[in-house]
Short mmCIF file of C-alpha atoms in Angstrom, two decimals:
data_model
loop_
_atom_site.label_atom_id
_atom_site.label_comp_id
_atom_site.label_asym_id
_atom_site.label_seq_id
_atom_site.Cartn_x
_atom_site.Cartn_y
_atom_site.Cartn_z
CA MET A 1 11.49 -17.81 15.72
CA LEU A 2 11.20 -14.11 15.02
CA VAL A 3 7.92 -12.52 13.96
CA ILE A 4 8.37 -9.12 12.35
CA GLY A 5 4.88 -7.74 12.68
CA GLY A 6 3.27 -4.64 11.18
CA MET A 7 0.83 -2.76 13.40
CA GLY A 8 -0.28 -0.69 10.42
CA VAL A 9 -0.86 3.04 10.68
CA GLY A 10 -3.97 4.88 11.85
CA GLY A 11 -4.16 3.56 15.39
CA PRO A 12 -5.40 0.48 17.26
CA GLY A 13 -8.33 -0.14 14.88
CA ASN A 14 -5.99 -1.14 12.09
CA LEU A 15 -4.41 -3.99 14.07
CA THR A 16 -4.94 -7.32 12.32
CA LEU A 17 -5.96 -10.70 13.71
CA SER A 18 -2.63 -12.18 12.54
CA LEU A 19 -0.66 -9.58 14.45
CA LEU A 20 -2.56 -10.28 17.67
CA ASP A 21 -2.22 -14.05 17.18
CA ALA A 22 1.52 -13.69 16.64
CA VAL A 23 1.86 -11.66 19.84
CA ARG A 24 -0.20 -14.17 21.83
CA SER A 25 2.10 -17.00 20.86
CA SER A 26 5.32 -15.08 21.54
CA ASP A 27 7.49 -15.46 24.63
CA GLN A 28 8.69 -11.88 24.45
CA VAL A 29 7.27 -8.93 22.56
CA PHE A 30 9.23 -5.90 21.46
CA ALA A 31 7.90 -2.85 19.62
CA GLU A 32 9.66 -0.08 17.83
CA ALA A 33 8.20 3.37 18.51
CA TYR A 34 9.02 5.43 15.52
CA THR A 35 6.84 7.85 13.63
CA ASP A 36 4.11 9.07 15.94
CA PRO A 37 4.18 9.87 19.67
CA GLU A 38 0.55 8.72 19.83
CA ASP A 39 1.51 5.26 18.61
CA MET A 40 1.62 4.27 22.27
CA LEU A 41 -2.18 3.88 22.11
CA THR A 42 -1.77 1.10 19.61
CA ILE A 43 0.92 -0.62 21.66
CA LYS A 44 -1.33 -0.39 24.75
CA LYS A 45 -4.18 -1.98 22.78
CA VAL A 46 -1.91 -4.87 21.82
CA GLU A 47 -1.06 -5.36 25.51
CA GLU A 48 -4.71 -5.14 26.54
CA LEU A 49 -5.94 -7.66 23.94
CA THR A 50 -3.13 -10.19 24.30
CA GLY A 51 -2.18 -9.89 27.97
CA LYS A 52 1.48 -9.60 26.93
CA LYS A 53 3.89 -6.94 28.07
CA VAL A 54 5.40 -5.00 25.15
CA ILE A 55 8.98 -3.74 25.56
CA VAL A 56 9.43 -0.52 23.58
CA LEU A 57 12.76 -0.12 21.78
CA SER A 58 14.09 2.86 19.88
CA ARG A 59 15.39 2.55 16.33
CA LYS A 60 18.77 3.43 17.85
CA ASP A 61 18.58 0.48 20.29
CA LEU A 62 17.93 -1.82 17.34
CA GLU A 63 20.53 -0.39 15.01
CA GLU A 64 23.37 -0.02 17.50
CA GLY A 65 23.01 -3.58 18.69
CA GLN A 66 22.30 -4.79 15.13
CA GLY A 67 19.09 -6.23 16.53
CA ASP A 68 20.78 -8.59 18.99
CA GLN A 69 18.29 -7.64 21.68
CA VAL A 70 15.56 -9.42 19.69
CA LEU A 71 17.70 -11.89 17.73
CA GLU A 72 19.41 -13.54 20.70
CA PRO A 73 16.19 -14.65 22.44
CA ALA A 74 14.65 -15.53 19.03
CA LYS A 75 17.26 -18.30 18.67
CA LYS A 76 15.49 -20.22 21.41
CA SER A 77 11.85 -19.13 21.57
CA PRO A 78 9.19 -17.23 19.62
CA ILE A 79 9.80 -13.48 19.81
CA SER A 80 7.82 -10.67 18.13
CA LEU A 81 9.15 -7.35 16.98
CA LEU A 82 6.28 -4.99 16.22
CA VAL A 83 6.71 -1.98 13.96
CA PHE A 84 4.31 0.61 12.59
CA GLY A 85 3.02 0.40 9.05
CA ASP A 86 4.25 -2.60 7.10
CA PRO A 87 7.68 -3.88 8.25
CA PHE A 88 9.24 -3.57 4.80
CA ILE A 89 7.66 -0.37 3.54
CA PHE A 90 9.57 2.79 4.47
CA THR A 91 10.52 1.45 7.92
CA THR A 92 12.49 -1.27 6.21
CA HIS A 93 13.66 -4.08 8.44
CA LEU A 94 15.08 -6.11 5.57
CA ALA A 95 18.58 -6.02 7.06
CA LEU A 96 17.25 -7.42 10.34
CA LYS A 97 15.35 -10.14 8.49
CA ARG A 98 18.45 -11.08 6.53
CA ARG A 99 20.60 -11.16 9.67
CA ALA A 100 18.05 -13.37 11.45
CA GLU A 101 18.02 -15.79 8.52
CA GLN A 102 21.83 -15.88 8.48
CA MET A 103 21.73 -16.82 12.18
CA GLY A 104 19.39 -19.70 11.32
CA ILE A 105 16.35 -18.08 12.93
CA GLU A 106 13.02 -18.73 11.24
CA VAL A 107 11.38 -15.43 10.31
CA LYS A 108 7.65 -14.88 9.88
CA VAL A 109 6.30 -11.61 8.54
CA VAL A 110 2.94 -10.10 9.44
CA HIS A 111 1.95 -7.27 7.16
CA GLY A 112 0.25 -4.03 8.14
CA ILE A 113 -1.60 -1.21 6.42
CA SER A 114 0.90 1.23 4.97
CA VAL A 115 0.75 4.90 4.04
CA LEU A 116 1.77 3.71 0.56
CA SER A 117 -1.79 2.49 -0.08
CA LEU A 118 -3.58 4.79 2.39
CA ALA A 119 -2.38 7.92 0.60
CA PRO A 120 -4.04 7.22 -2.76
CA SER A 121 -7.05 5.71 -1.03
CA CYS A 122 -7.66 8.66 1.29
CA SER A 123 -6.90 11.32 -1.32
CA GLY A 124 -9.40 10.11 -3.90
CA LEU A 125 -6.65 10.04 -6.53
CA ASP A 126 -6.10 7.14 -8.90
CA PRO A 127 -3.49 4.67 -7.58
CA TYR A 128 -2.44 3.92 -11.17
CA ARG A 129 -1.28 7.53 -11.52
CA PHE A 130 1.32 7.61 -8.73
CA GLY A 131 4.99 7.74 -9.64
CA PRO A 132 7.64 6.74 -7.10
CA PRO A 133 7.30 8.28 -3.64
CA VAL A 134 10.01 10.35 -1.97
CA THR A 135 10.95 11.57 1.51
CA VAL A 136 11.84 15.14 2.45
CA VAL A 137 14.68 14.74 4.94
CA TYR A 138 15.94 17.35 7.39
CA PRO A 139 18.70 19.29 5.65
CA ASP A 140 21.81 20.26 7.57
CA GLU A 141 22.92 23.49 6.01
CA ARG A 142 25.95 23.84 8.29
CA TYR A 143 27.42 20.93 6.39
CA GLY A 144 26.00 21.91 3.02
CA TYR A 145 23.59 18.97 3.22
CA PHE A 146 20.49 19.93 1.28
CA PRO A 147 19.28 16.91 -0.74
CA GLU A 148 17.66 17.67 -4.07
CA THR A 149 16.08 14.23 -4.54
CA PRO A 150 12.58 15.25 -3.37
CA TYR A 151 12.42 17.99 -5.98
CA GLU A 152 13.86 15.81 -8.70
CA VAL A 153 11.42 12.97 -8.07
CA ILE A 154 8.45 15.36 -7.97
CA ALA A 155 9.55 17.18 -11.13
CA ASP A 156 10.14 13.90 -12.93
CA ASN A 157 6.74 12.54 -11.89
CA LEU A 158 5.00 15.77 -12.94
CA SER A 159 6.73 15.69 -16.33
CA ARG A 160 4.96 12.33 -16.82
CA ASP A 161 1.69 13.59 -15.34
CA LEU A 162 2.09 11.39 -12.25
CA HIS A 163 1.16 12.18 -8.63
CA THR A 164 3.86 12.00 -5.93
CA LEU A 165 3.51 10.85 -2.35
CA VAL A 166 5.94 12.89 -0.26
CA LEU A 167 6.84 11.54 3.18
CA LEU A 168 8.20 13.83 5.87
CA ASP A 169 11.31 13.08 7.88
CA VAL A 170 11.14 11.83 11.45
CA LYS A 171 13.99 11.96 13.93
CA HIS A 172 12.30 10.08 16.71
CA GLU A 173 15.41 10.05 18.92
CA GLU A 174 15.46 13.84 18.92
CA GLY A 175 11.69 14.19 19.13
CA ARG A 176 11.65 15.90 15.71
CA TYR A 177 8.68 15.23 13.43
CA MET A 178 8.80 17.36 10.31
CA GLY A 179 5.76 19.61 9.95
CA PHE A 180 4.05 20.71 6.75
CA SER A 181 5.39 24.26 6.89
CA GLU A 182 8.95 23.07 7.23
CA ALA A 183 8.57 20.53 4.40
CA LEU A 184 6.94 23.09 2.11
CA GLY A 185 9.67 25.60 2.96
CA ILE A 186 12.29 23.06 1.89
CA LEU A 187 10.45 22.39 -1.37
CA GLU A 188 10.13 26.13 -2.04
CA LYS A 189 13.86 26.56 -1.47
CA LEU A 190 14.55 23.75 -3.93
CA GLU A 191 12.32 25.46 -6.51
CA GLU A 192 14.36 28.66 -6.07
CA LYS A 193 17.57 26.72 -6.47
CA LEU A 194 16.66 24.35 -9.33
CA SER A 195 14.00 26.47 -11.06
CA LYS A 196 12.27 23.75 -13.06
CA GLY A 197 8.86 25.21 -12.25
CA ALA A 198 7.63 22.00 -10.62
CA LEU A 199 6.75 23.74 -7.36
CA ARG A 200 5.71 27.29 -8.15
CA LYS A 201 3.75 29.36 -5.66
CA GLY A 202 0.00 28.75 -5.96
CA ARG A 203 0.43 25.13 -6.97
CA PRO A 204 -2.21 22.82 -5.39
CA LEU A 205 -1.00 20.29 -2.85
CA ILE A 206 -2.75 17.82 -0.58
CA LEU A 207 -1.83 17.68 3.09
CA LEU A 208 -2.45 14.27 4.65
CA SER A 209 -2.42 13.74 8.39
CA ALA A 210 -3.16 10.79 10.68
CA LEU A 211 -4.42 8.78 7.69
CA GLY A 212 -6.72 5.89 8.50
CA SER A 213 -7.40 7.15 12.03
CA PRO A 214 -10.39 9.00 13.51
CA ARG A 215 -8.12 12.07 13.61
CA GLU A 216 -7.50 11.95 9.84
CA ILE A 217 -7.41 15.27 7.99
CA VAL A 218 -7.02 15.55 4.22
CA ASN A 219 -6.69 19.12 3.03
CA TRP A 220 -6.04 20.79 -0.30
CA VAL A 221 -3.90 23.92 -0.04
CA ARG A 222 -1.84 26.01 -2.41
CA LEU A 223 1.91 26.31 -2.20
CA GLY A 224 2.64 29.60 -0.44
CA ASP A 225 -0.44 29.41 1.82
CA VAL A 226 0.27 29.74 5.52
CA VAL A 227 -0.13 26.28 7.03
CA ASP A 228 -0.85 25.86 10.73
CA ASP A 229 0.85 22.61 11.65
CA LYS A 230 -0.85 22.50 15.04
CA ILE A 231 -4.27 21.63 13.61
CA TYR A 232 -2.88 18.49 11.97
CA ASN A 233 -2.05 15.24 13.69
CA LEU A 234 0.95 13.00 13.14
CA PRO A 235 2.00 11.28 11.00
CA LYS A 236 2.02 13.81 8.18
CA SER A 237 2.62 13.41 4.48
CA ILE A 238 1.90 15.37 1.31
CA ILE A 239 0.70 14.55 -2.17
CA VAL A 240 1.89 16.66 -5.07
CA PRO A 241 -0.92 15.97 -7.54
CA ALA A 242 -0.42 15.98 -11.28
CA SER A 243 -3.42 16.89 -13.48
CA ILE A 244 -6.73 15.75 -11.99
CA LYS A 245 -8.83 13.39 -14.10
CA PHE A 246 -12.64 13.57 -14.11
CA TYR A 247 -12.94 10.24 -12.28
CA GLU A 248 -10.66 11.26 -9.42
CA GLN A 249 -12.51 12.51 -6.37
CA VAL A 250 -11.47 16.01 -5.49
CA PRO A 251 -13.31 18.62 -3.43
CA PRO A 252 -14.85 21.26 -5.71
CA ASP A 253 -13.27 24.00 -3.61
CA PHE A 254 -9.56 23.47 -3.16
CA GLN A 255 -9.62 25.32 0.14
CA ARG A 256 -12.11 22.97 1.75
CA MET A 257 -10.79 20.81 4.50
CA LEU A 258 -11.88 17.20 4.43
CA HIS A 259 -12.28 15.31 7.66
CA ARG A 260 -12.81 11.65 7.12
CA ASN A 261 -13.76 8.87 9.48
CA GLY A 262 -14.01 11.47 12.25
CA MET B 1 -24.82 5.21 7.36
CA LEU B 2 -22.71 3.20 4.93
CA VAL B 3 -19.42 1.64 5.93
CA ILE B 4 -17.23 0.74 2.96
CA GLY B 5 -14.86 -1.70 4.58
CA GLY B 6 -11.66 -3.27 3.31
CA MET B 7 -11.05 -6.90 4.28
CA GLY B 8 -7.48 -6.66 2.99
CA VAL B 9 -5.87 -9.40 0.97
CA GLY B 10 -4.15 -12.56 2.18
CA GLY B 11 -7.05 -14.18 4.01
CA PRO B 12 -8.83 -13.98 7.36
CA GLY B 13 -5.66 -13.12 9.32
CA ASN B 14 -5.45 -9.71 7.71
CA LEU B 15 -8.89 -8.61 8.94
CA THR B 16 -8.63 -5.53 11.16
CA LEU B 17 -10.32 -4.72 14.47
CA SER B 18 -12.05 -1.71 12.84
CA LEU B 19 -13.56 -3.88 10.13
CA LEU B 20 -14.97 -6.34 12.67
CA ASP B 21 -16.29 -3.47 14.85
CA ALA B 22 -18.00 -1.90 11.84
CA VAL B 23 -19.67 -5.20 10.96
CA ARG B 24 -20.80 -5.75 14.55
CA SER B 25 -22.60 -2.41 14.60
CA SER B 26 -24.24 -2.84 11.18
CA ASP B 27 -27.86 -3.83 10.62
CA GLN B 28 -27.05 -5.51 7.31
CA VAL B 29 -23.72 -6.66 5.92
CA PHE B 30 -22.93 -7.09 2.24
CA ALA B 31 -19.68 -8.30 0.73
CA GLU B 32 -18.38 -8.15 -2.77
CA ALA B 33 -16.64 -11.35 -3.88
CA TYR B 34 -14.21 -10.34 -6.52
CA THR B 35 -10.63 -11.44 -7.02
CA ASP B 36 -10.20 -14.81 -5.39
CA PRO B 37 -12.56 -17.78 -5.16
CA GLU B 38 -10.97 -18.58 -1.79
CA ASP B 39 -12.04 -15.20 -0.40
CA MET B 40 -15.07 -16.99 1.00
CA LEU B 41 -12.86 -18.14 3.89
CA THR B 42 -12.41 -14.53 4.91
CA ILE B 43 -16.12 -13.79 4.64
CA LYS B 44 -16.88 -16.87 6.76
CA LYS B 45 -14.41 -15.65 9.39
CA VAL B 46 -16.20 -12.29 9.52
CA GLU B 47 -19.50 -14.12 10.08
CA GLU B 48 -17.98 -16.35 12.74
CA LEU B 49 -16.39 -13.50 14.71
CA THR B 50 -19.28 -11.05 14.50
CA GLY B 51 -22.34 -13.34 14.47
CA LYS B 52 -23.65 -11.41 11.45
CA LYS B 53 -24.85 -12.94 8.21
CA VAL B 54 -22.93 -11.62 5.19
CA ILE B 55 -24.84 -11.30 1.91
CA VAL B 56 -22.47 -11.84 -1.02
CA LEU B 57 -23.01 -9.59 -4.05
CA SER B 58 -21.29 -9.72 -7.40
CA ARG B 59 -19.68 -6.64 -8.92
CA LYS B 60 -22.42 -6.91 -11.55
CA ASP B 61 -25.16 -6.73 -8.87
CA LEU B 62 -23.58 -3.56 -7.54
CA GLU B 63 -22.93 -1.88 -10.87
CA GLU B 64 -26.21 -2.68 -12.56
CA GLY B 65 -28.23 -1.36 -9.65
CA GLN B 66 -25.77 1.52 -9.14
CA GLY B 67 -25.41 0.24 -5.60
CA ASP B 68 -29.08 0.75 -4.65
CA GLN B 69 -29.10 -2.61 -2.94
CA VAL B 70 -26.78 -1.21 -0.26
CA LEU B 71 -27.63 2.49 -0.53
CA GLU B 72 -31.38 2.21 0.01
CA PRO B 73 -31.14 0.50 3.43
CA ALA B 74 -28.17 2.75 4.34
CA LYS B 75 -30.51 5.75 4.28
CA LYS B 76 -32.13 4.44 7.44
CA SER B 77 -29.67 2.25 9.30
CA PRO B 78 -26.01 1.30 9.47
CA ILE B 79 -25.03 -0.95 6.57
CA SER B 80 -21.61 -2.37 5.71
CA LEU B 81 -20.29 -3.18 2.28
CA LEU B 82 -17.14 -5.28 2.55
CA VAL B 83 -14.63 -5.50 -0.27
CA PHE B 84 -11.23 -7.15 -0.63
CA GLY B 85 -8.05 -5.13 -0.38
CA ASP B 86 -8.57 -1.46 0.34
CA PRO B 87 -11.89 -0.09 -0.98
CA PHE B 88 -10.26 2.64 -3.05
CA ILE B 89 -7.19 0.84 -4.35
CA PHE B 90 -7.75 -1.05 -7.63
CA THR B 91 -11.28 -2.15 -6.64
CA THR B 92 -12.27 1.49 -6.56
CA HIS B 93 -15.64 2.23 -5.01
CA LEU B 94 -15.24 5.98 -5.29
CA ALA B 95 -18.33 6.29 -7.50
CA LEU B 96 -20.40 4.46 -4.89
CA LYS B 97 -19.04 6.68 -2.14
CA ARG B 98 -19.84 9.79 -4.13
CA ARG B 99 -23.36 8.57 -4.89
CA ALA B 100 -23.98 7.78 -1.20
CA GLU B 101 -22.81 11.26 -0.21
CA GLN B 102 -25.07 12.84 -2.84
CA MET B 103 -27.98 10.92 -1.33
CA GLY B 104 -27.11 12.39 2.07
CA ILE B 105 -25.82 9.11 3.49
CA GLU B 106 -22.91 9.37 5.89
CA VAL B 107 -20.00 7.26 4.62
CA LYS B 108 -17.28 5.77 6.79
CA VAL B 109 -14.27 4.08 5.25
CA VAL B 110 -12.34 1.22 6.81
CA HIS B 111 -9.04 0.57 5.10
CA GLY B 112 -7.47 -2.79 4.35
CA ILE B 113 -4.08 -4.15 3.39
CA SER B 114 -3.59 -3.75 -0.35
CA VAL B 115 -1.41 -5.51 -2.91
CA LEU B 116 -0.02 -2.03 -3.60
CA SER B 117 2.06 -2.19 -0.42
CA LEU B 118 2.26 -6.00 -0.14
CA ALA B 119 4.03 -6.32 -3.49
CA PRO B 120 7.12 -4.25 -2.61
CA SER B 121 7.09 -5.62 0.93
CA CYS B 122 6.96 -9.29 -0.11
CA SER B 123 9.38 -8.94 -3.01
CA GLY B 124 12.23 -7.40 -1.01
CA LEU B 125 12.45 -4.55 -3.51
CA ASP B 126 12.67 -0.90 -2.48
CA PRO B 127 9.22 0.78 -2.38
CA TYR B 128 10.86 4.08 -3.43
CA ARG B 129 11.82 2.46 -6.74
CA PHE B 130 8.34 1.55 -8.02
CA GLY B 131 6.84 3.51 -10.88
CA PRO B 132 3.09 3.45 -11.53
CA PRO B 133 1.44 0.01 -11.53
CA VAL B 134 -0.53 -1.36 -14.45
CA THR B 135 -3.06 -4.11 -15.16
CA VAL B 136 -2.88 -6.67 -17.96
CA VAL B 137 -6.48 -7.01 -19.15
CA TYR B 138 -7.94 -9.81 -21.24
CA PRO B 139 -7.58 -8.82 -24.90
CA ASP B 140 -10.42 -9.52 -27.28
CA GLU B 141 -8.70 -10.11 -30.60
CA ARG B 142 -11.98 -10.68 -32.48
CA TYR B 143 -12.64 -6.99 -31.99
CA GLY B 144 -9.04 -5.90 -32.39
CA TYR B 145 -8.89 -5.09 -28.68
CA PHE B 146 -5.31 -5.57 -27.57
CA PRO B 147 -4.34 -2.78 -25.14
CA GLU B 148 -0.73 -1.63 -25.26
CA THR B 149 -0.81 0.25 -21.95
CA PRO B 150 0.84 -2.54 -19.89
CA TYR B 151 3.83 -2.59 -22.20
CA GLU B 152 4.06 1.17 -22.38
CA VAL B 153 3.96 1.61 -18.60
CA ILE B 154 6.58 -1.12 -18.07
CA ALA B 155 8.86 0.30 -20.79
CA ASP B 156 8.51 3.81 -19.40
CA ASN B 157 9.27 2.65 -15.87
CA LEU B 158 12.29 0.64 -17.04
CA SER B 159 13.62 3.64 -18.96
CA ARG B 160 13.71 5.40 -15.57
CA ASP B 161 15.10 2.34 -13.76
CA LEU B 162 11.83 1.81 -11.88
CA HIS B 163 10.14 -1.47 -10.94
CA THR B 164 6.55 -2.13 -12.12
CA LEU B 165 3.78 -3.94 -10.28
CA VAL B 166 1.65 -5.70 -12.90
CA LEU B 167 -1.83 -6.80 -11.86
CA LEU B 168 -3.64 -9.54 -13.75
CA ASP B 169 -7.20 -9.21 -15.00
CA VAL B 170 -10.11 -10.86 -13.22
CA LYS B 171 -13.50 -11.52 -14.78
CA HIS B 172 -15.19 -12.82 -11.69
CA GLU B 173 -18.60 -13.10 -13.37
CA GLU B 174 -17.15 -15.48 -15.92
CA GLY B 175 -14.93 -17.29 -13.44
CA ARG B 176 -11.84 -16.13 -15.34
CA TYR B 177 -8.74 -15.30 -13.33
CA MET B 178 -5.76 -14.52 -15.54
CA GLY B 179 -2.84 -16.86 -14.96
CA PHE B 180 0.85 -16.09 -15.22
CA SER B 181 1.35 -17.92 -18.50
CA GLU B 182 -1.47 -16.01 -20.16
CA ALA B 183 -0.22 -12.66 -18.83
CA LEU B 184 3.36 -13.37 -19.91
CA GLY B 185 2.09 -14.48 -23.32
CA ILE B 186 0.34 -11.13 -23.73
CA LEU B 187 3.47 -9.23 -22.70
CA GLU B 188 5.58 -11.28 -25.13
CA LYS B 189 3.14 -10.50 -27.94
CA LEU B 190 3.38 -6.79 -27.10
CA GLU B 191 7.17 -7.00 -27.24
CA GLU B 192 6.93 -8.55 -30.72
CA LYS B 193 4.55 -5.81 -31.79
CA LEU B 194 6.17 -2.74 -30.19
CA SER B 195 9.82 -3.93 -30.12
CA LYS B 196 11.17 -1.54 -27.53
CA GLY B 197 13.18 -4.31 -25.90
CA ALA B 198 11.51 -3.85 -22.53
CA LEU B 199 10.41 -7.48 -22.34
CA ARG B 200 12.96 -9.59 -24.17
CA LYS B 201 13.16 -13.34 -23.61
CA GLY B 202 15.37 -14.20 -20.62
CA ARG B 203 14.42 -11.08 -18.73
CA PRO B 204 13.97 -11.68 -14.96
CA LEU B 205 10.47 -11.32 -13.54
CA ILE B 206 8.94 -11.94 -10.13
CA LEU B 207 5.75 -13.97 -9.86
CA LEU B 208 3.69 -13.09 -6.79
CA SER B 209 0.82 -15.24 -5.61
CA ALA B 210 -1.51 -15.18 -2.61
CA LEU B 211 0.57 -12.41 -1.04
CA GLY B 212 0.24 -12.02 2.71
CA SER B 213 -1.37 -15.43 3.14
CA PRO B 214 0.06 -18.75 4.36
CA ARG B 215 -0.14 -19.89 0.71
CA GLU B 216 2.10 -17.04 -0.51
CA ILE B 217 4.64 -17.87 -3.19
CA VAL B 218 7.18 -15.37 -4.52
CA ASN B 219 9.23 -16.70 -7.39
CA TRP B 220 11.85 -15.27 -9.73
CA VAL B 221 11.62 -16.60 -13.27
CA ARG B 222 12.89 -15.57 -16.67
CA LEU B 223 10.62 -14.45 -19.48
CA GLY B 224 10.22 -17.43 -21.79
CA ASP B 225 10.39 -20.02 -18.98
CA VAL B 226 7.48 -22.45 -18.87
CA VAL B 227 5.30 -21.40 -15.93
CA ASP B 228 2.96 -23.91 -14.30
CA ASP B 229 0.04 -21.83 -13.11
CA LYS B 230 -1.37 -24.68 -11.08
CA ILE B 231 1.33 -24.47 -8.40
CA TYR B 232 0.44 -20.86 -7.66
CA ASN B 233 -2.54 -19.62 -5.69
CA LEU B 234 -4.80 -16.67 -6.42
CA PRO B 235 -4.59 -13.73 -6.50
CA LYS B 236 -1.62 -13.45 -8.85
CA SER B 237 0.47 -10.47 -9.84
CA ILE B 238 3.90 -9.88 -11.35
CA ILE B 239 6.76 -7.49 -10.74
CA VAL B 240 8.92 -6.41 -13.65
CA PRO B 241 12.05 -5.40 -11.77
CA ALA B 242 14.41 -2.68 -12.97
CA SER B 243 18.09 -2.96 -11.96
CA ILE B 244 18.55 -4.51 -8.52
CA LYS B 245 20.38 -2.44 -5.91
CA PHE B 246 22.70 -4.01 -3.36
CA TYR B 247 20.31 -3.24 -0.50
CA GLU B 248 17.32 -4.92 -2.15
CA GLN B 249 16.72 -8.46 -0.98
CA VAL B 250 16.86 -10.84 -3.86
CA PRO B 251 17.52 -14.59 -3.81
CA PRO B 252 21.07 -15.35 -4.98
CA ASP B 253 19.73 -17.87 -7.48
CA PHE B 254 16.99 -16.44 -9.67
CA GLN B 255 15.43 -19.85 -10.11
CA ARG B 256 14.83 -20.38 -6.41
CA MET B 257 11.26 -20.34 -5.29
CA LEU B 258 10.55 -18.45 -2.11
CA HIS B 259 7.79 -19.58 0.16
CA ARG B 260 7.05 -17.10 2.87
CA ASN B 261 4.88 -17.29 5.94
CA GLY B 262 4.07 -20.88 5.04
#
């Protein structure tokens, strides 16, 4: 049996009872380190509470071997693969699940807290007013690779007065975690190029960092402001808010930094 | 201090370490029973693991007293208010949080797993392809109250090839939990009335019930099929899928019922 288990985001406190139970009854436990170098704290907590050794794999390990490292032993005995967030939100392991099922392996899913719900919850914005989310990926200008999707999704959401959750790219293998200034720079370039006015200078934005953890920072800034990435913790994401309704909770001064749960 | 704590959805297994820690260090613990009569199992688990007595309040208790029942003691000592899901997703307690802060009470938030992320995760559909969610509320035809918002949001999402998460109304005080057949009946009536073709008979839909729990059922049906509400557990929600992409995980036969984690 294979358990694909979500450790949630926001650190060890967001581990669930089901996740710990699944680990306790596993013969071998693997974890995928992915979005946040500090995620090791959560993995250590799992080891401490369950007495099991967790073998950390990279996304590359999993993808290159098509998951055989976890699927082969799962044919015979209960194996857990732990991932951050929820296994099928943004870090999608659907292909692995499908492959396991094709191999006749029983798959159990344990869900975890995801940035998809944390972002509206921590921002004070209405979850009914979020359009589809989008990820800003690292462009590669040498090859003319400069995806316009983030801008298009944001512009489309704004045209319908919907907020957008914007995730920032992570290249864990290379140790690259996109910062706010880089992401905002990419969005500003897309505004120059596509000129739909969705992301003009001065436009309010919400920077979200380490959501759900004691290191959480939620901060309203304006596009064009200088942003010091070093004061924010990983993982980082952004909300591009549409109009703000009276019942949405927003700091009266856009420049005020909100520390929550700290 | 007031802790507003999310117990998640899907039963006791989805309780987090942070939630249990917050309860352990509280002088008094309140919980709001809201969406699911079986939620009492989760509240009992909190009591069992923390040794604290949990006082169950209704939403009406909280709203009529503007939360004084929890805010007054929170002026002096640590108090927890536990809610299902995440406190600020769909069961929004933002007004309570704001009132506590205005009274000078420190507020700490503990997040929980929400249907907002469970729905894409459990359906196999791509979370990047969900438009805004919507709730089907109980109409009151005596007073001509028959909200068109659910239909409008679904039609708008479909026009952009986006999936829609549809939540079903709950009137906990009256013991009314909207079933699938009632919700689908309302959507069919709206199609008759507004005739945009968004919800024609035969259209595929996904019924979601007790997501994240061992009683979870995810089932594809077609609009117009007879749906037996009794085989499904609470809480219930629906996805109106847009087109299905090759990488989304969908059962090959739409009529097949999927039991997960059972």
